[in-house]
């Protein structure tokens, strides 16, 4: 059986041992410790004395490593960094960012700093060509529309058929590359 060692008054990382408290298991001494951050913690002798053991009440898990560049408040494209993401896995620095569109996302530090991520994802769906007001055959484009039933990222357009007066929805690709007269039922089977 190992000899009992009194740890009262000793310092381990940010923890200073105040006194011994009731053991959780027989033969496993527990100690009340004061952390430099102001909190207290109950820690076993083993956790305090082993190499790489407990060094704080838990506050170090949320502290930024000394070599980490603090990105808080910085802007990367449409993203503004709010704080470090404390739920990120060890070794991966992530930041909670707010996008100009209002979404809040967690982004890897490297992705922000090298310009790989500049938005929550909304920027990849920005319009390259606004077709509003353009005419394709009998169809006049009234504006952009969305249809949740149609999967994919294709931009859809609400169009007015000048032949029959109906409004229909057509994808960008089909407006610009397809037969513009075949989109409305009134002209689909007509030979022009």
Short mmCIF file of C-alpha atoms in Angstrom, two decimals:
data_model
loop_
_atom_site.label_atom_id
_atom_site.label_comp_id
_atom_site.label_asym_id
_atom_site.label_seq_id
_atom_site.Cartn_x
_atom_site.Cartn_y
_atom_site.Cartn_z
CA UNK A 1 0.00 0.00 0.00
CA UNK A 2 1.35 3.41 -0.99
CA UNK A 3 2.23 6.03 1.56
CA UNK A 4 -0.27 8.90 2.00
CA UNK A 5 1.09 12.24 0.72
CA UNK A 6 -0.47 15.46 2.01
CA UNK A 7 -0.96 17.83 -0.95
CA UNK A 8 -2.36 20.76 1.08
CA UNK A 9 -0.82 24.05 -0.05
CA UNK A 10 0.80 22.57 -3.19
CA UNK A 11 0.22 24.09 -6.61
CA UNK A 12 -0.60 22.13 -9.79
CA UNK A 13 -0.96 24.35 -12.86
CA UNK A 14 -3.63 26.89 -11.95
CA UNK A 15 -4.87 24.85 -8.96
CA UNK A 16 -3.80 25.35 -5.34
CA UNK A 17 -4.80 22.54 -2.97
CA UNK A 18 -6.82 23.91 -0.01
CA UNK A 19 -7.73 20.77 1.95
CA UNK A 20 -8.57 17.12 1.78
CA UNK A 21 -12.26 16.23 1.39
CA UNK A 22 -14.23 12.98 1.63
CA UNK A 23 -12.92 10.27 -0.69
CA UNK A 24 -15.18 9.14 -3.51
CA UNK A 25 -13.63 5.64 -3.42
CA UNK A 26 -11.63 4.03 -0.63
CA UNK A 27 -7.91 4.65 -1.10
CA UNK A 28 -8.44 7.48 -3.57
CA UNK A 29 -7.85 10.78 -1.75
CA UNK A 30 -9.82 13.79 -3.00
CA UNK A 31 -8.78 17.42 -2.62
CA UNK A 32 -10.59 20.74 -2.66
CA UNK A 33 -8.59 23.05 -4.94
CA UNK A 34 -8.80 26.79 -5.64
CA UNK A 35 -8.31 27.73 -9.30
CA UNK A 36 -6.67 31.01 -10.36
CA UNK A 37 -9.87 31.90 -12.23
CA UNK A 38 -11.75 31.98 -8.88
CA UNK A 39 -13.63 28.68 -9.10
CA UNK A 40 -13.07 25.65 -6.89
CA UNK A 41 -12.82 22.02 -7.93
CA UNK A 42 -12.57 18.65 -6.21
CA UNK A 43 -9.78 16.60 -7.76
CA UNK A 44 -8.21 13.22 -6.95
CA UNK A 45 -4.54 12.86 -5.94
CA UNK A 46 -3.91 10.81 -9.07
CA UNK A 47 -5.37 13.47 -11.40
CA UNK A 48 -3.26 16.17 -9.74
CA UNK A 49 0.08 14.35 -9.60
CA UNK A 50 0.21 12.37 -12.86
CA UNK A 51 2.10 13.74 -15.86
CA UNK A 52 -0.28 15.87 -17.95
CA UNK A 53 -2.88 15.71 -15.16
CA UNK A 54 -5.54 18.21 -14.14
CA UNK A 55 -4.23 21.79 -14.27
CA UNK A 56 -7.42 23.84 -13.79
CA UNK A 57 -11.06 23.70 -12.74
CA UNK A 58 -11.90 23.25 -16.43
CA UNK A 59 -11.48 26.87 -17.45
CA UNK A 60 -8.38 26.06 -19.53
CA UNK A 61 -10.55 24.09 -21.96
CA UNK A 62 -12.23 27.34 -22.95
CA UNK A 63 -9.10 29.49 -22.90
CA UNK A 64 -7.40 30.26 -26.18
CA UNK A 65 -4.04 28.57 -26.72
CA UNK A 66 -1.08 30.97 -26.64
CA UNK A 67 -0.24 30.33 -30.31
CA UNK A 68 -3.84 30.87 -31.50
CA UNK A 69 -4.47 34.11 -33.39
CA UNK A 70 -7.59 35.76 -31.96
CA UNK A 71 -9.96 36.53 -34.86
CA UNK A 72 -12.77 37.98 -32.69
CA UNK A 73 -14.29 41.07 -34.33
CA UNK A 74 -12.52 40.56 -37.66
CA UNK A 75 -14.45 40.37 -40.94
CA UNK A 76 -13.79 37.84 -43.70
CA UNK A 77 -15.97 38.50 -46.74
CA UNK A 78 -19.55 38.45 -45.44
CA UNK A 79 -18.57 36.82 -42.11
CA UNK A 80 -17.86 38.67 -38.87
CA UNK A 81 -16.20 36.62 -36.12
CA UNK A 82 -18.17 36.69 -32.85
CA UNK A 83 -16.16 34.30 -30.64
CA UNK A 84 -14.15 31.08 -30.51
CA UNK A 85 -16.22 27.90 -30.89
CA UNK A 86 -15.66 26.04 -27.61
CA UNK A 87 -17.42 22.91 -28.91
CA UNK A 88 -14.81 22.33 -31.64
CA UNK A 89 -12.76 19.14 -31.47
CA UNK A 90 -9.29 19.39 -29.99
CA UNK A 91 -6.64 20.68 -32.38
CA UNK A 92 -9.16 22.35 -34.70
CA UNK A 93 -9.64 26.07 -34.06
CA UNK A 94 -13.16 27.08 -35.09
CA UNK A 95 -14.92 30.44 -34.82
CA UNK A 96 -18.58 31.35 -34.46
CA UNK A 97 -19.31 33.86 -37.23
CA UNK A 98 -22.34 35.92 -38.22
CA UNK A 99 -23.01 36.27 -41.93
CA UNK A 100 -24.41 39.46 -43.49
CA UNK A 101 -27.55 37.45 -44.37
CA UNK A 102 -28.16 36.78 -40.64
CA UNK A 103 -27.06 33.13 -40.39
CA UNK A 104 -24.60 32.10 -37.66
CA UNK A 105 -22.04 29.41 -38.55
CA UNK A 106 -18.92 27.74 -37.14
CA UNK A 107 -15.90 28.02 -39.45
CA UNK A 108 -12.36 26.64 -39.28
CA UNK A 109 -9.71 29.26 -38.55
CA UNK A 110 -7.65 28.26 -41.61
CA UNK A 111 -10.69 28.54 -43.91
CA UNK A 112 -11.29 32.12 -42.76
CA UNK A 113 -7.67 33.23 -42.94
CA UNK A 114 -6.93 31.75 -46.39
CA UNK A 115 -10.17 33.10 -47.91
CA UNK A 116 -11.71 29.67 -48.58
CA UNK A 117 -14.85 30.52 -46.57
CA UNK A 118 -16.29 34.01 -46.94
CA UNK A 119 -20.00 33.42 -46.22
CA UNK A 120 -22.39 30.96 -44.57
CA UNK A 121 -22.98 29.48 -48.00
CA UNK A 122 -25.39 32.12 -49.23
CA UNK A 123 -22.77 33.75 -51.47
CA UNK A 124 -22.53 30.70 -53.73
CA UNK A 125 -26.12 31.22 -54.79
CA UNK A 126 -25.82 34.88 -55.82
CA UNK A 127 -27.10 35.84 -59.25
CA UNK A 128 -24.53 36.06 -62.01
CA UNK A 129 -27.06 37.24 -64.60
CA UNK A 130 -30.34 38.95 -63.77
CA UNK A 131 -32.82 38.02 -66.50
CA UNK A 132 -35.64 40.26 -65.20
CA UNK A 133 -37.26 42.17 -68.07
CA UNK A 134 -35.64 40.09 -70.82
CA UNK A 135 -37.75 38.36 -73.48
CA UNK A 136 -37.27 34.75 -74.61
CA UNK A 137 -39.70 33.93 -77.43
CA UNK A 138 -43.16 34.69 -76.03
CA UNK A 139 -41.89 34.75 -72.46
CA UNK A 140 -41.10 37.97 -70.58
CA UNK A 141 -39.15 37.40 -67.35
CA UNK A 142 -40.94 39.04 -64.41
CA UNK A 143 -38.42 38.16 -61.70
CA UNK A 144 -36.68 35.48 -59.71
CA UNK A 145 -38.74 32.89 -57.84
CA UNK A 146 -38.14 29.87 -55.62
CA UNK A 147 -39.85 26.49 -55.68
CA UNK A 148 -39.22 24.27 -52.65
CA UNK A 149 -40.54 21.22 -54.52
CA UNK A 150 -37.67 21.41 -57.01
CA UNK A 151 -34.34 20.23 -55.62
CA UNK A 152 -31.03 21.65 -56.76
CA UNK A 153 -29.49 25.06 -56.98
CA UNK A 154 -30.86 26.15 -60.35
CA UNK A 155 -32.31 29.65 -60.29
CA UNK A 156 -35.98 29.75 -61.33
CA UNK A 157 -37.77 32.64 -63.05
CA UNK A 158 -41.42 33.71 -63.09
CA UNK A 159 -42.33 34.49 -66.69
CA UNK A 160 -45.36 35.96 -68.45
CA UNK A 161 -46.43 34.32 -71.72
CA UNK A 162 -47.28 37.13 -74.18
CA UNK A 163 -49.28 34.68 -76.29
CA UNK A 164 -51.85 33.53 -73.67
CA UNK A 165 -51.21 35.74 -70.59
CA UNK A 166 -50.37 32.86 -68.23
CA UNK A 167 -47.48 33.07 -65.75
CA UNK A 168 -45.14 30.11 -65.60
CA UNK A 169 -41.93 29.17 -63.84
CA UNK A 170 -38.83 28.28 -65.87
CA UNK A 171 -35.22 27.51 -64.93
CA UNK A 172 -32.36 29.76 -66.13
CA UNK A 173 -30.82 27.00 -68.19
CA UNK A 174 -34.02 26.31 -70.13
CA UNK A 175 -34.69 29.98 -70.78
CA UNK A 176 -31.25 30.63 -72.23
CA UNK A 177 -30.56 27.36 -74.05
CA UNK A 178 -33.90 25.67 -74.76
CA UNK A 179 -36.68 26.39 -77.26
CA UNK A 180 -38.26 29.57 -75.80
CA UNK A 181 -41.56 28.83 -77.55
CA UNK A 182 -41.99 25.44 -75.91
CA UNK A 183 -42.27 26.52 -72.27
CA UNK A 184 -45.93 27.49 -72.13
CA UNK A 185 -48.73 24.98 -72.82
CA UNK A 186 -50.28 27.34 -75.34
CA UNK A 187 -47.20 27.13 -77.58
CA UNK A 188 -45.72 23.75 -76.71
CA UNK A 189 -47.19 21.87 -79.66
CA UNK A 190 -47.51 24.76 -82.13
CA UNK A 191 -45.22 24.88 -85.11
CA UNK A 192 -43.78 28.33 -85.49
#
